[in-house]
Amino acid sequence: DKIAAANVSGYQSSSHSTHRWAAFSARVDRDAGHGMLSTVAAVSVLMDQYFWRAMTICTVDVFRGFMVSGSAYTFPKLLAQVEDSRFAPATLDLISQMTAIAGIVVGVMLARSRVPHRAVLGAAAVVAAVSLMSLVVLNRSSAALVLWCCIAVRFTYNPMQAALSTIAVETFPTAFRATAMGGCHLIAKLGVVAAPAILEVAWAVSPTRALV
């Protein structure tokens, strides 16, 4: 009896959710001819029922964009300060940038695998954070250390992006997924735009402060 009651309850909950999104889809279809009205309807439902999830994804994506843009600005300056390298700083920077291609391949493979996307996102964030903190606390005059840290950070770019995009796709219903993801990506660009200006000021004060 308990199992039957649980099945009935689960069916009713699922049925209610299905009818709710069907009603919303019908509303969007009805307003589609009015252009802006359909977008306003999607944003209204998004803010009402998915506000905190959307804000969490936006926050993570802002910091990811800040890291990507900031490291692209900071790493060439950092590699120019190494003292024991037989290669030019531009060559070291190019080597570290090439690892992003491997990151794309790994990111696509992980996105298609059964590995939980939140685990991929968390692991990539930990690797990037540890690598950046290593540049703060360890000897930055060593070319090998700086290069490997730059490689580790840039390798995480695309696995983080792939995992975060997949999480966003799974979070929002199809009816307003495009609106939700477009808004999240738009807000995330704030981190990309702000990073060079903030790091320029911080680097002028102290390279260590810029890395922190």
PDB file of C-alpha atoms in Angstrom:
ATOM      1  CA  ASP A   1       0.000   0.000   0.000  1.00  0.00           C
ATOM      2  CA  LYS A   2       2.811   2.387   0.880  1.00  0.00           C
ATOM      3  CA  ILE A   3       4.551   1.642  -2.414  1.00  0.00           C
ATOM      4  CA  ALA A   4       1.327   2.152  -4.332  1.00  0.00           C
ATOM      5  CA  ALA A   5       0.659   5.424  -2.513  1.00  0.00           C
ATOM      6  CA  ALA A   6       4.214   6.622  -3.253  1.00  0.00           C
ATOM      7  CA  ASN A   7       3.783   5.752  -6.933  1.00  0.00           C
ATOM      8  CA  VAL A   8       0.486   7.630  -7.095  1.00  0.00           C
ATOM      9  CA  SER A   9       2.046  10.636  -5.344  1.00  0.00           C
ATOM     10  CA  GLY A  10       5.034  10.611  -7.681  1.00  0.00           C
ATOM     11  CA  TYR A  11       2.771  10.326 -10.693  1.00  0.00           C
ATOM     12  CA  GLN A  12       0.626  13.222  -9.521  1.00  0.00           C
ATOM     13  CA  SER A  13       3.718  15.372  -8.894  1.00  0.00           C
ATOM     14  CA  SER A  14       5.130  14.515 -12.301  1.00  0.00           C
ATOM     15  CA  SER A  15       1.757  15.113 -13.934  1.00  0.00           C
ATOM     16  CA  HIS A  16       1.431  18.501 -12.210  1.00  0.00           C
ATOM     17  CA  SER A  17       4.920  19.522 -13.373  1.00  0.00           C
ATOM     18  CA  THR A  18       4.154  18.379 -16.920  1.00  0.00           C
ATOM     19  CA  HIS A  19       0.894  20.326 -17.050  1.00  0.00           C
ATOM     20  CA  ARG A  20       2.615  23.433 -15.637  1.00  0.00           C
ATOM     21  CA  TRP A  21       5.304  23.475 -18.339  1.00  0.00           C
ATOM     22  CA  ALA A  22       2.735  22.614 -21.009  1.00  0.00           C
ATOM     23  CA  ALA A  23       0.708  25.627 -19.896  1.00  0.00           C
ATOM     24  CA  PHE A  24       3.790  27.816 -19.981  1.00  0.00           C
ATOM     25  CA  SER A  25       4.742  26.548 -23.462  1.00  0.00           C
ATOM     26  CA  ALA A  26       1.236  27.330 -24.668  1.00  0.00           C
ATOM     27  CA  ARG A  27       1.548  30.819 -23.190  1.00  0.00           C
ATOM     28  CA  VAL A  28       4.843  31.396 -24.965  1.00  0.00           C
ATOM     29  CA  ASP A  29       3.412  30.103 -28.238  1.00  0.00           C
ATOM     30  CA  ARG A  30       0.408  32.386 -27.863  1.00  0.00           C
ATOM     31  CA  ASP A  31       2.632  35.412 -27.290  1.00  0.00           C
ATOM     32  CA  ALA A  32       5.171  34.473 -29.965  1.00  0.00           C
ATOM     33  CA  GLY A  33       3.563  36.735 -32.479  1.00  0.00           C
ATOM     34  CA  HIS A  34       4.018  39.677 -30.146  1.00  0.00           C
ATOM     35  CA  GLY A  35       7.825  39.434 -30.140  1.00  0.00           C
ATOM     36  CA  MET A  36       8.949  40.963 -26.869  1.00  0.00           C
ATOM     37  CA  LEU A  37       5.997  39.554 -24.920  1.00  0.00           C
ATOM     38  CA  SER A  38       7.309  35.976 -25.191  1.00  0.00           C
ATOM     39  CA  THR A  39      10.714  37.025 -23.869  1.00  0.00           C
ATOM     40  CA  VAL A  40       9.122  38.918 -20.998  1.00  0.00           C
ATOM     41  CA  ALA A  41       7.038  35.859 -20.137  1.00  0.00           C
ATOM     42  CA  ALA A  42      10.115  33.635 -20.113  1.00  0.00           C
ATOM     43  CA  VAL A  43      12.074  36.038 -17.918  1.00  0.00           C
ATOM     44  CA  SER A  44       9.101  36.334 -15.558  1.00  0.00           C
ATOM     45  CA  VAL A  45       8.891  32.569 -15.019  1.00  0.00           C
ATOM     46  CA  LEU A  46      12.673  32.306 -14.769  1.00  0.00           C
ATOM     47  CA  MET A  47      12.915  34.945 -12.036  1.00  0.00           C
ATOM     48  CA  ASP A  48       9.954  33.486 -10.195  1.00  0.00           C
ATOM     49  CA  GLN A  49      10.952  29.812 -10.078  1.00  0.00           C
ATOM     50  CA  TYR A  50      14.641  29.560 -10.995  1.00  0.00           C
ATOM     51  CA  PHE A  51      16.111  32.749  -9.558  1.00  0.00           C
ATOM     52  CA  TRP A  52      18.647  31.221  -7.155  1.00  0.00           C
ATOM     53  CA  ARG A  53      19.771  28.528  -9.568  1.00  0.00           C
ATOM     54  CA  ALA A  54      20.276  31.151 -12.251  1.00  0.00           C
ATOM     55  CA  MET A  55      22.193  33.406  -9.845  1.00  0.00           C
ATOM     56  CA  THR A  56      24.441  30.508  -8.806  1.00  0.00           C
ATOM     57  CA  ILE A  57      25.281  29.671 -12.424  1.00  0.00           C
ATOM     58  CA  CYS A  58      25.860  33.361 -13.205  1.00  0.00           C
ATOM     59  CA  THR A  59      28.181  33.792 -10.219  1.00  0.00           C
ATOM     60  CA  VAL A  60      30.275  30.759 -11.110  1.00  0.00           C
ATOM     61  CA  ASP A  61      30.463  31.859 -14.743  1.00  0.00           C
ATOM     62  CA  VAL A  62      31.496  35.416 -13.767  1.00  0.00           C
ATOM     63  CA  PHE A  63      34.434  34.107 -11.753  1.00  0.00           C
ATOM     64  CA  ARG A  64      35.345  31.629 -14.494  1.00  0.00           C
ATOM     65  CA  GLY A  65      35.356  34.446 -17.051  1.00  0.00           C
ATOM     66  CA  PHE A  66      37.414  36.619 -14.708  1.00  0.00           C
ATOM     67  CA  MET A  67      39.980  33.823 -14.347  1.00  0.00           C
ATOM     68  CA  VAL A  68      40.192  33.197 -18.097  1.00  0.00           C
ATOM     69  CA  SER A  69      40.500  36.872 -19.033  1.00  0.00           C
ATOM     70  CA  GLY A  70      42.740  37.677 -16.070  1.00  0.00           C
ATOM     71  CA  SER A  71      45.163  34.847 -16.692  1.00  0.00           C
ATOM     72  CA  ALA A  72      45.387  35.753 -20.386  1.00  0.00           C
ATOM     73  CA  TYR A  73      46.434  39.232 -19.255  1.00  0.00           C
ATOM     74  CA  THR A  74      48.698  38.234 -16.341  1.00  0.00           C
ATOM     75  CA  PHE A  75      50.529  35.118 -17.495  1.00  0.00           C
ATOM     76  CA  PRO A  76      52.608  36.778 -20.265  1.00  0.00           C
ATOM     77  CA  LYS A  77      53.863  39.324 -17.710  1.00  0.00           C
ATOM     78  CA  LEU A  78      54.566  36.538 -15.253  1.00  0.00           C
ATOM     79  CA  LEU A  79      56.505  34.462 -17.771  1.00  0.00           C
ATOM     80  CA  ALA A  80      58.563  37.515 -18.717  1.00  0.00           C
ATOM     81  CA  GLN A  81      59.926  37.604 -15.150  1.00  0.00           C
ATOM     82  CA  VAL A  82      61.403  34.091 -15.077  1.00  0.00           C
ATOM     83  CA  GLU A  83      65.168  34.005 -14.793  1.00  0.00           C
ATOM     84  CA  ASP A  84      66.342  30.501 -15.681  1.00  0.00           C
ATOM     85  CA  SER A  85      64.519  29.866 -18.962  1.00  0.00           C
ATOM     86  CA  ARG A  86      66.269  29.001 -22.214  1.00  0.00           C
ATOM     87  CA  PHE A  87      63.168  30.058 -24.129  1.00  0.00           C
ATOM     88  CA  ALA A  88      61.662  33.442 -24.821  1.00  0.00           C
ATOM     89  CA  PRO A  89      58.652  34.427 -22.706  1.00  0.00           C
ATOM     90  CA  ALA A  90      56.452  34.434 -25.830  1.00  0.00           C
ATOM     91  CA  THR A  91      57.440  30.809 -26.519  1.00  0.00           C
ATOM     92  CA  LEU A  92      56.578  29.762 -22.965  1.00  0.00           C
ATOM     93  CA  ASP A  93      53.246  31.549 -23.229  1.00  0.00           C
ATOM     94  CA  LEU A  94      52.484  29.819 -26.537  1.00  0.00           C
ATOM     95  CA  ILE A  95      53.279  26.421 -25.007  1.00  0.00           C
ATOM     96  CA  SER A  96      50.907  27.028 -22.119  1.00  0.00           C
ATOM     97  CA  GLN A  97      48.177  28.242 -24.489  1.00  0.00           C
ATOM     98  CA  MET A  98      48.432  25.088 -26.589  1.00  0.00           C
ATOM     99  CA  THR A  99      47.262  23.032 -23.607  1.00  0.00           C
ATOM    100  CA  ALA A 100      43.856  24.679 -23.938  1.00  0.00           C
ATOM    101  CA  ILE A 101      43.371  22.562 -27.081  1.00  0.00           C
ATOM    102  CA  ALA A 102      43.865  19.409 -25.003  1.00  0.00           C
ATOM    103  CA  GLY A 103      41.418  20.905 -22.522  1.00  0.00           C
ATOM    104  CA  ILE A 104      38.789  21.188 -25.273  1.00  0.00           C
ATOM    105  CA  VAL A 105      39.125  17.496 -26.107  1.00  0.00           C
ATOM    106  CA  VAL A 106      38.972  16.460 -22.445  1.00  0.00           C
ATOM    107  CA  GLY A 107      36.020  18.777 -21.801  1.00  0.00           C
ATOM    108  CA  VAL A 108      34.004  17.270 -24.670  1.00  0.00           C
ATOM    109  CA  MET A 109      34.822  13.729 -23.539  1.00  0.00           C
ATOM    110  CA  LEU A 110      33.797  14.459 -19.951  1.00  0.00           C
ATOM    111  CA  ALA A 111      30.595  16.186 -21.072  1.00  0.00           C
ATOM    112  CA  ARG A 112      29.597  13.037 -22.979  1.00  0.00           C
ATOM    113  CA  SER A 113      30.644  10.646 -20.211  1.00  0.00           C
ATOM    114  CA  ARG A 114      28.779   9.560 -17.103  1.00  0.00           C
ATOM    115  CA  VAL A 115      31.048  11.566 -14.822  1.00  0.00           C
ATOM    116  CA  PRO A 116      28.867  14.017 -12.811  1.00  0.00           C
ATOM    117  CA  HIS A 117      29.181  17.498 -14.296  1.00  0.00           C
ATOM    118  CA  ARG A 118      29.327  19.131 -10.869  1.00  0.00           C
ATOM    119  CA  ALA A 119      32.290  16.884  -9.987  1.00  0.00           C
ATOM    120  CA  VAL A 120      34.087  17.946 -13.184  1.00  0.00           C
ATOM    121  CA  LEU A 121      33.405  21.614 -12.448  1.00  0.00           C
ATOM    122  CA  GLY A 122      34.585  21.287  -8.842  1.00  0.00           C
ATOM    123  CA  ALA A 123      37.733  19.342  -9.728  1.00  0.00           C
ATOM    124  CA  ALA A 124      38.708  21.833 -12.447  1.00  0.00           C
ATOM    125  CA  ALA A 125      38.136  24.755 -10.073  1.00  0.00           C
ATOM    126  CA  VAL A 126      40.326  23.129  -7.405  1.00  0.00           C
ATOM    127  CA  VAL A 127      43.136  22.474  -9.893  1.00  0.00           C
ATOM    128  CA  ALA A 128      43.017  26.090 -11.124  1.00  0.00           C
ATOM    129  CA  ALA A 129      42.932  27.496  -7.570  1.00  0.00           C
ATOM    130  CA  VAL A 130      45.838  25.345  -6.369  1.00  0.00           C
ATOM    131  CA  SER A 131      47.916  26.259  -9.419  1.00  0.00           C
ATOM    132  CA  LEU A 132      47.292  29.987  -8.959  1.00  0.00           C
ATOM    133  CA  MET A 133      48.071  29.825  -5.243  1.00  0.00           C
ATOM    134  CA  SER A 134      51.290  27.950  -6.057  1.00  0.00           C
ATOM    135  CA  LEU A 135      52.371  30.967  -8.091  1.00  0.00           C
ATOM    136  CA  VAL A 136      51.724  33.142  -5.033  1.00  0.00           C
ATOM    137  CA  VAL A 137      53.548  31.135  -2.369  1.00  0.00           C
ATOM    138  CA  LEU A 138      56.341  29.454  -4.353  1.00  0.00           C
ATOM    139  CA  ASN A 139      59.386  30.757  -6.208  1.00  0.00           C
ATOM    140  CA  ARG A 140      58.247  32.516  -9.374  1.00  0.00           C
ATOM    141  CA  SER A 141      61.767  32.796 -10.765  1.00  0.00           C
ATOM    142  CA  SER A 142      61.679  29.119 -11.779  1.00  0.00           C
ATOM    143  CA  ALA A 143      60.618  28.788 -15.402  1.00  0.00           C
ATOM    144  CA  ALA A 144      59.510  25.172 -14.980  1.00  0.00           C
ATOM    145  CA  LEU A 145      57.275  25.948 -11.999  1.00  0.00           C
ATOM    146  CA  VAL A 146      55.644  28.979 -13.598  1.00  0.00           C
ATOM    147  CA  LEU A 147      55.111  27.164 -16.897  1.00  0.00           C
ATOM    148  CA  TRP A 148      53.522  24.097 -15.303  1.00  0.00           C
ATOM    149  CA  CYS A 149      51.208  26.258 -13.206  1.00  0.00           C
ATOM    150  CA  CYS A 150      50.154  28.215 -16.296  1.00  0.00           C
ATOM    151  CA  ILE A 151      49.578  24.948 -18.160  1.00  0.00           C
ATOM    152  CA  ALA A 152      47.428  23.578 -15.324  1.00  0.00           C
ATOM    153  CA  VAL A 153      45.278  26.709 -15.170  1.00  0.00           C
ATOM    154  CA  ARG A 154      44.729  26.947 -18.912  1.00  0.00           C
ATOM    155  CA  PHE A 155      43.973  23.237 -19.162  1.00  0.00           C
ATOM    156  CA  THR A 156      40.926  23.756 -16.919  1.00  0.00           C
ATOM    157  CA  TYR A 157      39.372  26.487 -19.096  1.00  0.00           C
ATOM    158  CA  ASN A 158      37.288  24.272 -21.346  1.00  0.00           C
ATOM    159  CA  PRO A 159      36.379  21.437 -18.928  1.00  0.00           C
ATOM    160  CA  MET A 160      34.918  24.121 -16.639  1.00  0.00           C
ATOM    161  CA  GLN A 161      33.040  25.745 -19.526  1.00  0.00           C
ATOM    162  CA  ALA A 162      31.700  22.431 -20.817  1.00  0.00           C
ATOM    163  CA  ALA A 163      30.562  21.288 -17.366  1.00  0.00           C
ATOM    164  CA  LEU A 164      28.940  24.625 -16.527  1.00  0.00           C
ATOM    165  CA  SER A 165      27.119  24.804 -19.865  1.00  0.00           C
ATOM    166  CA  THR A 166      25.832  21.245 -19.431  1.00  0.00           C
ATOM    167  CA  ILE A 167      24.618  22.026 -15.908  1.00  0.00           C
ATOM    168  CA  ALA A 168      22.783  25.085 -17.251  1.00  0.00           C
ATOM    169  CA  VAL A 169      21.163  23.027 -20.011  1.00  0.00           C
ATOM    170  CA  GLU A 170      19.960  20.453 -17.471  1.00  0.00           C
ATOM    171  CA  THR A 171      18.734  23.120 -15.047  1.00  0.00           C
ATOM    172  CA  PHE A 172      16.369  25.145 -17.209  1.00  0.00           C
ATOM    173  CA  PRO A 173      13.294  23.772 -19.029  1.00  0.00           C
ATOM    174  CA  THR A 174      13.327  23.826 -22.806  1.00  0.00           C
ATOM    175  CA  ALA A 175      10.612  26.483 -22.972  1.00  0.00           C
ATOM    176  CA  PHE A 176      12.942  29.248 -21.781  1.00  0.00           C
ATOM    177  CA  ARG A 177      16.373  27.621 -21.813  1.00  0.00           C
ATOM    178  CA  ALA A 178      17.721  29.941 -24.517  1.00  0.00           C
ATOM    179  CA  THR A 179      16.627  33.052 -22.606  1.00  0.00           C
ATOM    180  CA  ALA A 180      18.099  31.777 -19.333  1.00  0.00           C
ATOM    181  CA  MET A 181      21.447  30.747 -20.807  1.00  0.00           C
ATOM    182  CA  GLY A 182      21.713  33.940 -22.842  1.00  0.00           C
ATOM    183  CA  GLY A 183      21.175  36.001 -19.703  1.00  0.00           C
ATOM    184  CA  CYS A 184      23.738  33.975 -17.749  1.00  0.00           C
ATOM    185  CA  HIS A 185      26.353  34.352 -20.494  1.00  0.00           C
ATOM    186  CA  LEU A 186      25.652  38.078 -20.740  1.00  0.00           C
ATOM    187  CA  ILE A 187      26.206  38.568 -17.002  1.00  0.00           C
ATOM    188  CA  ALA A 188      29.328  36.368 -17.128  1.00  0.00           C
ATOM    189  CA  LYS A 189      30.922  38.799 -19.592  1.00  0.00           C
ATOM    190  CA  LEU A 190      31.170  41.298 -16.740  1.00  0.00           C
ATOM    191  CA  GLY A 191      34.014  39.233 -15.308  1.00  0.00           C
ATOM    192  CA  VAL A 192      35.739  39.053 -18.688  1.00  0.00           C
ATOM    193  CA  VAL A 193      35.531  42.818 -19.185  1.00  0.00           C
ATOM    194  CA  ALA A 194      36.505  43.766 -15.618  1.00  0.00           C
ATOM    195  CA  ALA A 195      39.537  41.467 -15.240  1.00  0.00           C
ATOM    196  CA  PRO A 196      42.141  43.409 -17.310  1.00  0.00           C
ATOM    197  CA  ALA A 197      41.349  46.759 -15.677  1.00  0.00           C
ATOM    198  CA  ILE A 198      41.379  45.349 -12.136  1.00  0.00           C
ATOM    199  CA  LEU A 199      44.574  43.358 -12.688  1.00  0.00           C
ATOM    200  CA  GLU A 200      46.316  46.311 -14.316  1.00  0.00           C
ATOM    201  CA  VAL A 201      45.832  48.333 -11.135  1.00  0.00           C
ATOM    202  CA  ALA A 202      46.727  45.390  -8.887  1.00  0.00           C
ATOM    203  CA  TRP A 203      49.864  44.549 -10.889  1.00  0.00           C
ATOM    204  CA  ALA A 204      51.105  48.120 -10.606  1.00  0.00           C
ATOM    205  CA  VAL A 205      50.902  47.784  -6.824  1.00  0.00           C
ATOM    206  CA  SER A 206      52.260  44.219  -6.545  1.00  0.00           C
ATOM    207  CA  PRO A 207      52.385  41.182  -8.884  1.00  0.00           C
ATOM    208  CA  THR A 208      51.592  38.975  -5.890  1.00  0.00           C
ATOM    209  CA  ARG A 209      48.447  40.953  -5.173  1.00  0.00           C
ATOM    210  CA  ALA A 210      47.379  40.607  -8.794  1.00  0.00           C
ATOM    211  CA  LEU A 211      47.764  36.820  -8.595  1.00  0.00           C
ATOM    212  CA  VAL A 212      45.794  36.667  -5.367  1.00  0.00           C
TER     213      VAL A 212
END
